[in-house]
Amino acid sequence: MLELLSRQRQFLLYLAGGVASALIDVGLMQFLIYSGVDYVAATSVGFVAGLVFNYGYHATVTFTAPPSGRSMGRYLAVVAMNYLFTLGCVALSVHLVDMALVGKLLSLPLVAINGFILGKHWIFK
């Protein structure tokens, strides 16, 4: 029972960090787009800002593993994969409905699930 509660707590912490990261990411992206910045650049800047917060939060809070070069390298590999996926979703969304936000929001749950699984079993292990 305690193990189940511990897993739930860890997942809830992960979700809280993900929500904060997403708010930073999407909020900055939208602000930049509305300020006249191209959607590709705006998506990239928002993604990097969310990335920096996300790594620090998950290393210290969610998975309680001290940040290291090894975990950072693995994290960046997962981020690169998630970044390409996110950018593809945003580009497709802009092409289909002329709105970057739709693609960004659709990519978030898939990126989150991938990040939790790889964070728990590979990045911070």
mmCIF file of C-alpha atoms in Angstrom:
data_model
loop_
_atom_site.group_PDB
_atom_site.id
_atom_site.type_symbol
_atom_site.label_atom_id
_atom_site.label_comp_id
_atom_site.label_asym_id
_atom_site.label_seq_id
_atom_site.Cartn_x
_atom_site.Cartn_y
_atom_site.Cartn_z
ATOM 1 C CA MET A 1 0.000 0.000 0.000
ATOM 2 C CA LEU A 2 2.815 2.399 0.863
ATOM 3 C CA GLU A 3 4.498 1.686 -2.459
ATOM 4 C CA LEU A 4 1.308 2.508 -4.340
ATOM 5 C CA LEU A 5 0.949 5.802 -2.439
ATOM 6 C CA SER A 6 4.585 6.594 -3.160
ATOM 7 C CA ARG A 7 4.050 5.974 -6.889
ATOM 8 C CA GLN A 8 0.931 8.134 -6.883
ATOM 9 C CA ARG A 9 2.773 10.910 -5.071
ATOM 10 C CA GLN A 10 5.651 10.742 -7.556
ATOM 11 C CA PHE A 11 3.296 10.864 -10.506
ATOM 12 C CA LEU A 12 1.394 13.803 -8.990
ATOM 13 C CA LEU A 13 4.687 15.625 -8.441
ATOM 14 C CA TYR A 14 5.592 14.859 -12.030
ATOM 15 C CA LEU A 15 2.276 16.243 -13.246
ATOM 16 C CA ALA A 16 2.657 19.401 -11.145
ATOM 17 C CA GLY A 17 6.112 20.018 -12.605
ATOM 18 C CA GLY A 18 4.770 19.300 -16.060
ATOM 19 C CA VAL A 19 1.926 21.768 -15.646
ATOM 20 C CA ALA A 20 4.322 24.467 -14.460
ATOM 21 C CA SER A 21 6.670 23.703 -17.358
ATOM 22 C CA ALA A 22 3.795 23.769 -19.832
ATOM 23 C CA LEU A 23 2.558 27.106 -18.530
ATOM 24 C CA ILE A 24 6.032 28.568 -18.935
ATOM 25 C CA ASP A 25 6.433 26.971 -22.374
ATOM 26 C CA VAL A 26 3.016 27.776 -23.866
ATOM 27 C CA GLY A 27 2.714 31.145 -22.177
ATOM 28 C CA LEU A 28 6.052 32.334 -23.493
ATOM 29 C CA MET A 29 5.354 30.894 -26.950
ATOM 30 C CA GLN A 30 1.998 32.664 -27.187
ATOM 31 C CA PHE A 31 3.427 35.932 -25.864
ATOM 32 C CA LEU A 32 6.162 35.835 -28.505
ATOM 33 C CA ILE A 33 3.749 34.964 -31.324
ATOM 34 C CA TYR A 34 1.453 37.827 -30.330
ATOM 35 C CA SER A 35 4.549 40.066 -30.216
ATOM 36 C CA GLY A 36 5.246 39.259 -33.871
ATOM 37 C CA VAL A 37 7.872 36.532 -33.512
ATOM 38 C CA ASP A 38 7.700 33.693 -36.069
ATOM 39 C CA TYR A 39 5.949 30.590 -34.689
ATOM 40 C CA VAL A 40 9.042 28.378 -35.141
ATOM 41 C CA ALA A 41 11.245 30.721 -33.104
ATOM 42 C CA ALA A 42 8.489 31.290 -30.533
ATOM 43 C CA THR A 43 7.913 27.545 -30.160
ATOM 44 C CA SER A 44 11.649 26.987 -29.724
ATOM 45 C CA VAL A 45 12.113 29.684 -27.077
ATOM 46 C CA GLY A 46 9.106 28.489 -25.101
ATOM 47 C CA PHE A 47 10.311 24.904 -25.313
ATOM 48 C CA VAL A 48 13.805 25.786 -24.015
ATOM 49 C CA ALA A 49 12.411 27.829 -21.112
ATOM 50 C CA GLY A 50 10.135 24.948 -20.127
ATOM 51 C CA LEU A 51 13.040 22.517 -20.533
ATOM 52 C CA VAL A 52 15.332 24.327 -18.104
ATOM 53 C CA PHE A 53 12.636 24.514 -15.447
ATOM 54 C CA ASN A 54 11.553 20.920 -16.082
ATOM 55 C CA TYR A 55 14.992 19.331 -15.676
ATOM 56 C CA GLY A 56 15.718 21.138 -12.423
ATOM 57 C CA TYR A 57 12.307 20.384 -10.979
ATOM 58 C CA HIS A 58 12.262 16.704 -11.876
ATOM 59 C CA ALA A 59 15.855 16.087 -10.848
ATOM 60 C CA THR A 60 15.388 17.604 -7.410
ATOM 61 C CA VAL A 61 11.673 17.177 -6.646
ATOM 62 C CA THR A 62 10.090 14.346 -8.664
ATOM 63 C CA PHE A 63 12.894 11.800 -8.842
ATOM 64 C CA THR A 64 15.133 13.183 -6.044
ATOM 65 C CA ALA A 65 18.294 12.473 -7.994
ATOM 66 C CA PRO A 66 21.083 15.006 -7.864
ATOM 67 C CA PRO A 67 21.603 16.656 -11.243
ATOM 68 C CA SER A 68 24.545 15.122 -13.096
ATOM 69 C CA GLY A 69 26.170 15.193 -16.495
ATOM 70 C CA ARG A 70 24.889 11.698 -17.204
ATOM 71 C CA SER A 71 21.263 12.489 -16.380
ATOM 72 C CA MET A 72 21.505 15.803 -18.220
ATOM 73 C CA GLY A 73 22.787 14.037 -21.352
ATOM 74 C CA ARG A 74 19.987 11.505 -21.219
ATOM 75 C CA TYR A 75 17.451 14.220 -20.502
ATOM 76 C CA LEU A 76 18.642 16.222 -23.496
ATOM 77 C CA ALA A 77 18.334 13.148 -25.738
ATOM 78 C CA VAL A 78 14.695 12.743 -24.686
ATOM 79 C CA VAL A 79 14.142 16.483 -25.045
ATOM 80 C CA ALA A 80 15.528 16.419 -28.590
ATOM 81 C CA MET A 81 13.074 13.686 -29.505
ATOM 82 C CA ASN A 82 10.189 15.521 -27.799
ATOM 83 C CA TYR A 83 11.221 18.823 -29.376
ATOM 84 C CA LEU A 84 11.066 17.399 -32.900
ATOM 85 C CA PHE A 85 7.720 15.820 -32.150
ATOM 86 C CA THR A 86 6.374 19.104 -30.723
ATOM 87 C CA LEU A 87 7.658 21.178 -33.613
ATOM 88 C CA GLY A 88 6.096 18.728 -36.070
ATOM 89 C CA CYS A 89 2.736 18.956 -34.290
ATOM 90 C CA VAL A 90 2.876 22.762 -34.255
ATOM 91 C CA ALA A 91 3.890 22.972 -37.938
ATOM 92 C CA LEU A 92 1.095 20.580 -38.922
ATOM 93 C CA SER A 93 -1.383 22.569 -36.878
ATOM 94 C CA VAL A 94 -0.301 25.837 -38.484
ATOM 95 C CA HIS A 95 -0.635 24.211 -41.905
ATOM 96 C CA LEU A 96 -4.081 22.716 -41.207
ATOM 97 C CA VAL A 97 -5.803 25.312 -39.001
ATOM 98 C CA ASP A 98 -3.382 28.260 -38.980
ATOM 99 C CA MET A 99 -2.951 28.041 -35.181
ATOM 100 C CA ALA A 100 0.257 27.013 -33.441
ATOM 101 C CA LEU A 101 -1.480 26.588 -30.080
ATOM 102 C CA VAL A 102 -3.609 23.639 -31.251
ATOM 103 C CA GLY A 103 -0.556 21.587 -32.213
ATOM 104 C CA LYS A 104 1.270 22.572 -29.066
ATOM 105 C CA LEU A 105 -1.597 21.504 -26.820
ATOM 106 C CA LEU A 106 -2.028 18.207 -28.673
ATOM 107 C CA SER A 107 1.659 17.389 -28.247
ATOM 108 C CA LEU A 108 1.752 18.001 -24.479
ATOM 109 C CA PRO A 109 0.158 14.768 -23.154
ATOM 110 C CA LEU A 110 2.259 12.563 -25.438
ATOM 111 C CA VAL A 111 5.457 14.377 -24.498
ATOM 112 C CA ALA A 112 4.502 14.132 -20.801
ATOM 113 C CA ILE A 113 3.910 10.380 -20.856
ATOM 114 C CA ASN A 114 7.127 9.753 -22.753
ATOM 115 C CA GLY A 115 9.065 11.979 -20.343
ATOM 116 C CA PHE A 116 7.733 10.308 -17.193
ATOM 117 C CA ILE A 117 8.460 6.791 -18.371
ATOM 118 C CA LEU A 118 11.952 7.629 -19.589
ATOM 119 C CA GLY A 119 12.634 9.874 -16.578
ATOM 120 C CA LYS A 120 11.762 7.150 -14.106
ATOM 121 C CA HIS A 121 13.430 4.245 -15.892
ATOM 122 C CA TRP A 122 16.354 5.824 -17.746
ATOM 123 C CA ILE A 123 17.194 9.506 -17.160
ATOM 124 C CA PHE A 124 17.196 9.729 -13.365
ATOM 125 C CA LYS A 125 17.829 6.046 -12.581
#
